Amino acid sequence: MLGTSLPFHWLLAGGAPLGDVPTVLNTLKAHGVESVELRTVNPNTDPDDVLYAANLLWDAGFVITVHAAPKSVERAVDDVFVPLTTLLDHLRQEKLTVVVHPDFDDNAALLTTLADHRDAHGCPIVFALENNRLLPGKVDGDCAALVLDAVKNVRAAGYRDIGICFDFGHYLYYWNKLHPNEPFTLPSRDFFRHVVHTHIHTCRKPDLRTHFPLGLYEMPLTEMLGAL
C-alpha cells in the first residue's frame, strides 16, 4: 500500500503551507496514495483532535497510521495511548500501525511495555520500531541492528504485531556518515523479515540532511525496494 506522511497540525488548521486539505487529499488519491501517517501525535495532543484529523482522512477514503513520540519507557503508555484514547474507541479500520523512535537504552522494554498495555486492553495496534539516524545517547551508529535486536527479543517472548519501520533516509544518513567511501550495504536479511512499515525519503550530501523527496538526490532505491 502506497502512503505518505502529513503534518498532524496542518490537518487541524487546514491551510498553509501545504494548501487546502480537501484539495491536497484529492490530489494524493489521484496519485494512488491509500494511506496517510499522522505526524506527529505528541504526548500532550488532545485525543479529540486526533480523532478529528483521523475522520478527515477516513472520510476521504484513506487508511491511517500514527507516528507517536514516547519520551521514556516509564512514560510510554501514557505518552502513546492517552492521545489515542478517543481514536481507538472510534477506529474505522481493522488495525492501526503506530511508529515509535528507538530513543531509549532498552528498546525491548519500551516495546514490551507498550505491547502489555495494548494486549491487556485489546487494542488493535501494530507497533513498528523505526531505525533512527542516531543510537540512544545521540551517538552515530548502526541503529538498524539495535532495532532488529529489540524487535526479535520481544517477538521471541511471545508478542505479536511488533515489527520494524524501515526508514530509508535515516539509514542513508548512517551509511553516508560512517561509511562514505565504502560500497553501499543494506541491513541484514533478518532485518527485512521483520519490516512492517516504511518511511521512504532521501538524504542530501554533503550536509546529510534527510526528508527530501525521491529523485532530488542519488540513493540506492532499487536495492532498498528490492530487499523489501
PDB file of C-alpha atoms in Angstrom:
ATOM      1  CA  MET A   1       0.000   0.000   0.000  1.00  0.00           C
ATOM      2  CA  LEU A   2       1.424   3.390  -1.015  1.00  0.00           C
ATOM      3  CA  GLY A   3       1.297   6.002   1.733  1.00  0.00           C
ATOM      4  CA  THR A   4       2.503   9.444   2.668  1.00  0.00           C
ATOM      5  CA  SER A   5       3.054  11.414   5.857  1.00  0.00           C
ATOM      6  CA  LEU A   6       1.161  14.600   6.632  1.00  0.00           C
ATOM      7  CA  PRO A   7       1.703  17.068   9.490  1.00  0.00           C
ATOM      8  CA  PHE A   8      -0.939  16.452  12.125  1.00  0.00           C
ATOM      9  CA  HIS A   9      -1.401  20.134  12.958  1.00  0.00           C
ATOM     10  CA  TRP A  10      -1.822  21.060   9.284  1.00  0.00           C
ATOM     11  CA  LEU A  11      -4.791  18.707   9.081  1.00  0.00           C
ATOM     12  CA  LEU A  12      -6.301  20.550  12.037  1.00  0.00           C
ATOM     13  CA  ALA A  13      -5.591  24.012  10.633  1.00  0.00           C
ATOM     14  CA  GLY A  14      -6.428  23.127   7.024  1.00  0.00           C
ATOM     15  CA  GLY A  15      -4.253  25.755   5.369  1.00  0.00           C
ATOM     16  CA  ALA A  16      -0.647  26.868   4.922  1.00  0.00           C
ATOM     17  CA  PRO A  17       1.879  25.766   3.961  1.00  0.00           C
ATOM     18  CA  LEU A  18       0.518  22.755   2.074  1.00  0.00           C
ATOM     19  CA  GLY A  19      -2.773  24.212   0.914  1.00  0.00           C
ATOM     20  CA  ASP A  20      -6.454  23.367   1.281  1.00  0.00           C
ATOM     21  CA  VAL A  21      -6.938  19.971   2.950  1.00  0.00           C
ATOM     22  CA  PRO A  22      -9.611  18.537   0.603  1.00  0.00           C
ATOM     23  CA  THR A  23      -7.598  19.608  -2.456  1.00  0.00           C
ATOM     24  CA  VAL A  24      -4.395  18.013  -1.169  1.00  0.00           C
ATOM     25  CA  LEU A  25      -6.163  14.799  -0.184  1.00  0.00           C
ATOM     26  CA  ASN A  26      -7.887  14.553  -3.566  1.00  0.00           C
ATOM     27  CA  THR A  27      -4.532  15.047  -5.297  1.00  0.00           C
ATOM     28  CA  LEU A  28      -2.941  12.302  -3.216  1.00  0.00           C
ATOM     29  CA  LYS A  29      -5.786   9.916  -4.029  1.00  0.00           C
ATOM     30  CA  ALA A  30      -5.398  10.688  -7.729  1.00  0.00           C
ATOM     31  CA  HIS A  31      -1.738   9.644  -7.481  1.00  0.00           C
ATOM     32  CA  GLY A  32      -2.592   6.294  -5.913  1.00  0.00           C
ATOM     33  CA  VAL A  33      -1.929   7.117  -2.264  1.00  0.00           C
ATOM     34  CA  GLU A  34      -4.070   4.955   0.029  1.00  0.00           C
ATOM     35  CA  SER A  35      -2.570   5.536   3.472  1.00  0.00           C
ATOM     36  CA  VAL A  36      -1.638   8.648   5.479  1.00  0.00           C
ATOM     37  CA  GLU A  37       0.556   8.805   8.568  1.00  0.00           C
ATOM     38  CA  LEU A  38      -0.402  11.374  11.205  1.00  0.00           C
ATOM     39  CA  ARG A  39       2.883  13.110  12.058  1.00  0.00           C
ATOM     40  CA  THR A  40       3.487  13.599  14.960  1.00  0.00           C
ATOM     41  CA  VAL A  41       0.986  12.709  17.697  1.00  0.00           C
ATOM     42  CA  ASN A  42       2.813  14.047  20.744  1.00  0.00           C
ATOM     43  CA  PRO A  43       2.023  13.086  24.349  1.00  0.00           C
ATOM     44  CA  ASN A  44       0.152  16.339  25.053  1.00  0.00           C
ATOM     45  CA  THR A  45      -2.080  16.104  21.971  1.00  0.00           C
ATOM     46  CA  ASP A  46      -5.815  16.411  22.613  1.00  0.00           C
ATOM     47  CA  PRO A  47      -7.448  12.996  21.895  1.00  0.00           C
ATOM     48  CA  ASP A  48     -10.425  14.741  20.258  1.00  0.00           C
ATOM     49  CA  ASP A  49      -8.049  16.483  17.830  1.00  0.00           C
ATOM     50  CA  VAL A  50      -6.550  13.136  16.865  1.00  0.00           C
ATOM     51  CA  LEU A  51      -9.999  11.728  16.099  1.00  0.00           C
ATOM     52  CA  TYR A  52     -10.917  14.854  14.116  1.00  0.00           C
ATOM     53  CA  ALA A  53      -7.816  14.507  11.921  1.00  0.00           C
ATOM     54  CA  ALA A  54      -8.397  10.779  11.506  1.00  0.00           C
ATOM     55  CA  ASN A  55     -12.001  11.309  10.454  1.00  0.00           C
ATOM     56  CA  LEU A  56     -10.877  13.754   7.763  1.00  0.00           C
ATOM     57  CA  LEU A  57      -8.679  11.026   6.319  1.00  0.00           C
ATOM     58  CA  TRP A  58     -11.168   8.202   6.736  1.00  0.00           C
ATOM     59  CA  ASP A  59     -13.911  10.268   5.106  1.00  0.00           C
ATOM     60  CA  ALA A  60     -11.549  10.819   2.166  1.00  0.00           C
ATOM     61  CA  GLY A  61     -11.002   7.067   1.836  1.00  0.00           C
ATOM     62  CA  PHE A  62      -7.566   6.667   3.437  1.00  0.00           C
ATOM     63  CA  VAL A  63      -6.195   4.160   5.916  1.00  0.00           C
ATOM     64  CA  ILE A  64      -4.256   5.918   8.688  1.00  0.00           C
ATOM     65  CA  THR A  65      -1.086   5.223  10.641  1.00  0.00           C
ATOM     66  CA  VAL A  66       0.298   7.214  13.573  1.00  0.00           C
ATOM     67  CA  HIS A  67       3.782   8.462  14.429  1.00  0.00           C
ATOM     68  CA  ALA A  68       3.828   8.589  18.220  1.00  0.00           C
ATOM     69  CA  ALA A  69       6.505  10.146  20.448  1.00  0.00           C
ATOM     70  CA  PRO A  70       7.007   8.460  23.831  1.00  0.00           C
ATOM     71  CA  LYS A  71       9.584  10.260  25.953  1.00  0.00           C
ATOM     72  CA  SER A  72      10.723   7.367  28.143  1.00  0.00           C
ATOM     73  CA  VAL A  73       9.936   3.753  28.950  1.00  0.00           C
ATOM     74  CA  GLU A  74       8.279   4.846  32.193  1.00  0.00           C
ATOM     75  CA  ARG A  75       6.001   7.329  30.424  1.00  0.00           C
ATOM     76  CA  ALA A  76       5.489   5.326  27.233  1.00  0.00           C
ATOM     77  CA  VAL A  77       1.981   4.029  27.962  1.00  0.00           C
ATOM     78  CA  ASP A  78       0.548   7.449  28.767  1.00  0.00           C
ATOM     79  CA  ASP A  79       2.566   9.198  26.040  1.00  0.00           C
ATOM     80  CA  VAL A  80       1.271   6.856  23.339  1.00  0.00           C
ATOM     81  CA  PHE A  81      -2.159   5.715  24.473  1.00  0.00           C
ATOM     82  CA  VAL A  82      -3.685   8.811  26.091  1.00  0.00           C
ATOM     83  CA  PRO A  83      -3.674  10.861  22.840  1.00  0.00           C
ATOM     84  CA  LEU A  84      -5.176   7.836  21.024  1.00  0.00           C
ATOM     85  CA  THR A  85      -7.951   7.215  23.579  1.00  0.00           C
ATOM     86  CA  THR A  86     -10.838   8.610  21.526  1.00  0.00           C
ATOM     87  CA  LEU A  87      -9.415   7.368  18.239  1.00  0.00           C
ATOM     88  CA  LEU A  88      -9.262   3.768  19.440  1.00  0.00           C
ATOM     89  CA  ASP A  89     -12.869   3.988  20.636  1.00  0.00           C
ATOM     90  CA  HIS A  90     -13.971   5.030  17.136  1.00  0.00           C
ATOM     91  CA  LEU A  91     -11.466   3.166  14.939  1.00  0.00           C
ATOM     92  CA  ARG A  92     -12.691   2.758  11.368  1.00  0.00           C
ATOM     93  CA  GLN A  93     -10.102   0.229  10.188  1.00  0.00           C
ATOM     94  CA  GLU A  94      -9.057  -3.243  11.283  1.00  0.00           C
ATOM     95  CA  LYS A  95      -5.662  -2.355  12.767  1.00  0.00           C
ATOM     96  CA  LEU A  96      -3.640   0.778  13.462  1.00  0.00           C
ATOM     97  CA  THR A  97       0.123   0.890  12.861  1.00  0.00           C
ATOM     98  CA  VAL A  98       1.906   3.075  15.428  1.00  0.00           C
ATOM     99  CA  VAL A  99       5.544   4.030  14.764  1.00  0.00           C
ATOM    100  CA  VAL A 100       7.946   4.919  17.589  1.00  0.00           C
ATOM    101  CA  HIS A 101      11.594   6.001  17.560  1.00  0.00           C
ATOM    102  CA  PRO A 102      14.318   4.000  19.364  1.00  0.00           C
ATOM    103  CA  ASP A 103      15.412   6.759  21.701  1.00  0.00           C
ATOM    104  CA  PHE A 104      15.874   4.675  24.835  1.00  0.00           C
ATOM    105  CA  ASP A 105      18.571   2.455  26.317  1.00  0.00           C
ATOM    106  CA  ASP A 106      16.227  -0.546  26.450  1.00  0.00           C
ATOM    107  CA  ASN A 107      14.004  -0.633  23.390  1.00  0.00           C
ATOM    108  CA  ALA A 108      12.841  -4.166  24.153  1.00  0.00           C
ATOM    109  CA  ALA A 109      11.454  -2.817  27.428  1.00  0.00           C
ATOM    110  CA  LEU A 110       9.767   0.022  25.537  1.00  0.00           C
ATOM    111  CA  LEU A 111       8.047  -2.362  23.124  1.00  0.00           C
ATOM    112  CA  THR A 112       7.123  -4.802  25.901  1.00  0.00           C
ATOM    113  CA  THR A 113       5.574  -2.029  27.983  1.00  0.00           C
ATOM    114  CA  LEU A 114       3.504  -0.796  25.046  1.00  0.00           C
ATOM    115  CA  ALA A 115       2.501  -4.320  23.989  1.00  0.00           C
ATOM    116  CA  ASP A 116       1.452  -5.307  27.519  1.00  0.00           C
ATOM    117  CA  HIS A 117      -0.918  -2.349  27.708  1.00  0.00           C
ATOM    118  CA  ARG A 118      -2.190  -2.992  24.183  1.00  0.00           C
ATOM    119  CA  ASP A 119      -2.890  -6.653  24.847  1.00  0.00           C
ATOM    120  CA  ALA A 120      -4.468  -6.035  28.246  1.00  0.00           C
ATOM    121  CA  HIS A 121      -6.961  -3.616  26.696  1.00  0.00           C
ATOM    122  CA  GLY A 122      -7.485  -5.419  23.394  1.00  0.00           C
ATOM    123  CA  CYS A 123      -6.213  -2.527  21.267  1.00  0.00           C
ATOM    124  CA  PRO A 124      -5.820  -3.463  17.562  1.00  0.00           C
ATOM    125  CA  ILE A 125      -2.372  -1.882  17.210  1.00  0.00           C
ATOM    126  CA  VAL A 126       0.766  -2.935  15.341  1.00  0.00           C
ATOM    127  CA  PHE A 127       3.882  -1.317  16.825  1.00  0.00           C
ATOM    128  CA  ALA A 128       6.749  -0.509  14.452  1.00  0.00           C
ATOM    129  CA  LEU A 129      10.144   0.477  15.891  1.00  0.00           C
ATOM    130  CA  GLU A 130      11.889   2.813  13.446  1.00  0.00           C
ATOM    131  CA  ASN A 131      15.598   2.807  12.682  1.00  0.00           C
ATOM    132  CA  ASN A 132      16.689   6.321  13.563  1.00  0.00           C
ATOM    133  CA  ARG A 133      19.771   8.235  12.422  1.00  0.00           C
ATOM    134  CA  LEU A 134      21.357   8.016  15.864  1.00  0.00           C
ATOM    135  CA  LEU A 135      21.826   5.492  18.636  1.00  0.00           C
ATOM    136  CA  PRO A 136      20.456   6.186  22.130  1.00  0.00           C
ATOM    137  CA  GLY A 137      22.551   8.898  23.706  1.00  0.00           C
ATOM    138  CA  LYS A 138      22.600  10.748  20.343  1.00  0.00           C
ATOM    139  CA  VAL A 139      25.686   8.842  19.153  1.00  0.00           C
ATOM    140  CA  ASP A 140      26.152   7.965  15.484  1.00  0.00           C
ATOM    141  CA  GLY A 141      25.861   4.230  14.904  1.00  0.00           C
ATOM    142  CA  ASP A 142      24.060   1.303  13.307  1.00  0.00           C
ATOM    143  CA  CYS A 143      20.588   1.798  14.705  1.00  0.00           C
ATOM    144  CA  ALA A 144      19.200  -0.842  12.328  1.00  0.00           C
ATOM    145  CA  ALA A 145      20.969  -3.596  14.258  1.00  0.00           C
ATOM    146  CA  LEU A 146      19.741  -2.199  17.583  1.00  0.00           C
ATOM    147  CA  VAL A 147      16.158  -2.054  16.307  1.00  0.00           C
ATOM    148  CA  LEU A 148      16.295  -5.604  14.973  1.00  0.00           C
ATOM    149  CA  ASP A 149      17.643  -6.922  18.267  1.00  0.00           C
ATOM    150  CA  ALA A 150      14.828  -5.262  20.259  1.00  0.00           C
ATOM    151  CA  VAL A 151      12.075  -6.492  17.930  1.00  0.00           C
ATOM    152  CA  LYS A 152      13.418 -10.062  17.840  1.00  0.00           C
ATOM    153  CA  ASN A 153      13.687 -10.213  21.630  1.00  0.00           C
ATOM    154  CA  VAL A 154      10.103  -9.041  22.105  1.00  0.00           C
ATOM    155  CA  ARG A 155       8.732 -11.393  19.455  1.00  0.00           C
ATOM    156  CA  ALA A 156      10.698 -14.292  20.969  1.00  0.00           C
ATOM    157  CA  ALA A 157       8.907 -13.582  24.253  1.00  0.00           C
ATOM    158  CA  GLY A 158       5.608 -14.345  22.509  1.00  0.00           C
ATOM    159  CA  TYR A 159       4.403 -10.888  21.477  1.00  0.00           C
ATOM    160  CA  ARG A 160       2.810 -10.433  18.059  1.00  0.00           C
ATOM    161  CA  ASP A 161       2.103  -7.372  15.909  1.00  0.00           C
ATOM    162  CA  ILE A 162       5.576  -5.995  16.684  1.00  0.00           C
ATOM    163  CA  GLY A 163       7.898  -5.102  13.811  1.00  0.00           C
ATOM    164  CA  ILE A 164      10.285  -2.642  12.217  1.00  0.00           C
ATOM    165  CA  CYS A 165       9.667   0.609  10.381  1.00  0.00           C
ATOM    166  CA  PHE A 166      12.488   0.785   7.823  1.00  0.00           C
ATOM    167  CA  ASP A 167      13.384   4.432   7.332  1.00  0.00           C
ATOM    168  CA  PHE A 168      15.347   4.760   4.078  1.00  0.00           C
ATOM    169  CA  GLY A 169      16.618   8.277   4.726  1.00  0.00           C
ATOM    170  CA  HIS A 170      17.799   7.583   8.256  1.00  0.00           C
ATOM    171  CA  TYR A 171      19.700   4.518   7.093  1.00  0.00           C
ATOM    172  CA  LEU A 172      21.284   6.535   4.279  1.00  0.00           C
ATOM    173  CA  TYR A 173      22.323   9.158   6.840  1.00  0.00           C
ATOM    174  CA  TYR A 174      24.022   6.494   8.940  1.00  0.00           C
ATOM    175  CA  TRP A 175      25.759   4.940   5.944  1.00  0.00           C
ATOM    176  CA  ASN A 176      26.950   8.226   4.415  1.00  0.00           C
ATOM    177  CA  LYS A 177      28.125   9.490   7.795  1.00  0.00           C
ATOM    178  CA  LEU A 178      30.129   6.453   8.879  1.00  0.00           C
ATOM    179  CA  HIS A 179      30.948   4.661   5.604  1.00  0.00           C
ATOM    180  CA  PRO A 180      31.176   7.388   2.947  1.00  0.00           C
ATOM    181  CA  ASN A 181      33.870   5.669   0.880  1.00  0.00           C
ATOM    182  CA  GLU A 182      32.582   2.095   1.060  1.00  0.00           C
ATOM    183  CA  PRO A 183      30.170   0.262  -1.266  1.00  0.00           C
ATOM    184  CA  PHE A 184      26.603   0.572  -0.007  1.00  0.00           C
ATOM    185  CA  THR A 185      25.380  -2.356   2.074  1.00  0.00           C
ATOM    186  CA  LEU A 186      21.818  -2.931   3.270  1.00  0.00           C
ATOM    187  CA  PRO A 187      20.809  -4.164   6.725  1.00  0.00           C
ATOM    188  CA  SER A 188      20.656  -7.931   7.143  1.00  0.00           C
ATOM    189  CA  ARG A 189      18.037 -10.148   5.515  1.00  0.00           C
ATOM    190  CA  ASP A 190      16.790 -10.869   9.028  1.00  0.00           C
ATOM    191  CA  PHE A 191      16.099  -7.141   9.428  1.00  0.00           C
ATOM    192  CA  PHE A 192      13.860  -7.123   6.370  1.00  0.00           C
ATOM    193  CA  ARG A 193      11.942 -10.185   7.562  1.00  0.00           C
ATOM    194  CA  HIS A 194      10.625  -8.026  10.407  1.00  0.00           C
ATOM    195  CA  VAL A 195       9.743  -4.866   8.431  1.00  0.00           C
ATOM    196  CA  VAL A 196       6.033  -3.980   8.657  1.00  0.00           C
ATOM    197  CA  HIS A 197       6.150  -0.299   7.641  1.00  0.00           C
ATOM    198  CA  THR A 198       8.423   2.103   5.748  1.00  0.00           C
ATOM    199  CA  HIS A 199       9.438   5.752   5.689  1.00  0.00           C
ATOM    200  CA  ILE A 200      10.853   6.483   2.232  1.00  0.00           C
ATOM    201  CA  HIS A 201      12.853   9.681   1.723  1.00  0.00           C
ATOM    202  CA  THR A 202      16.330  10.563   0.608  1.00  0.00           C
ATOM    203  CA  CYS A 203      19.421  12.145   2.143  1.00  0.00           C
ATOM    204  CA  ARG A 204      21.302  15.157   0.777  1.00  0.00           C
ATOM    205  CA  LYS A 205      25.070  15.288   0.585  1.00  0.00           C
ATOM    206  CA  PRO A 206      27.382  16.715   1.845  1.00  0.00           C
ATOM    207  CA  ASP A 207      25.442  18.085   4.838  1.00  0.00           C
ATOM    208  CA  LEU A 208      23.456  14.828   5.281  1.00  0.00           C
ATOM    209  CA  ARG A 209      20.069  16.433   5.691  1.00  0.00           C
ATOM    210  CA  THR A 210      17.201  13.983   5.323  1.00  0.00           C
ATOM    211  CA  HIS A 211      13.472  14.022   4.453  1.00  0.00           C
ATOM    212  CA  PHE A 212      13.880  15.099   0.836  1.00  0.00           C
ATOM    213  CA  PRO A 213      11.609  13.743  -1.938  1.00  0.00           C
ATOM    214  CA  LEU A 214      12.773  10.845  -4.071  1.00  0.00           C
ATOM    215  CA  GLY A 215      14.613  11.928  -7.198  1.00  0.00           C
ATOM    216  CA  LEU A 216      16.273  15.028  -5.755  1.00  0.00           C
ATOM    217  CA  TYR A 217      19.408  13.226  -4.619  1.00  0.00           C
ATOM    218  CA  GLU A 218      21.125   9.978  -5.500  1.00  0.00           C
ATOM    219  CA  MET A 219      20.117   6.943  -3.469  1.00  0.00           C
ATOM    220  CA  PRO A 220      20.194   3.133  -3.987  1.00  0.00           C
ATOM    221  CA  LEU A 221      16.420   2.979  -4.324  1.00  0.00           C
ATOM    222  CA  THR A 222      16.316  -0.187  -6.444  1.00  0.00           C
ATOM    223  CA  GLU A 223      18.354  -2.126  -3.888  1.00  0.00           C
ATOM    224  CA  MET A 224      16.304  -0.860  -0.957  1.00  0.00           C
ATOM    225  CA  LEU A 225      12.959  -1.624  -2.561  1.00  0.00           C
ATOM    226  CA  GLY A 226      14.248  -4.974  -3.776  1.00  0.00           C
ATOM    227  CA  ALA A 227      15.167  -6.007  -0.244  1.00  0.00           C
ATOM    228  CA  LEU A 228      11.568  -5.445   0.827  1.00  0.00           C
TER     229      LEU A 228
END
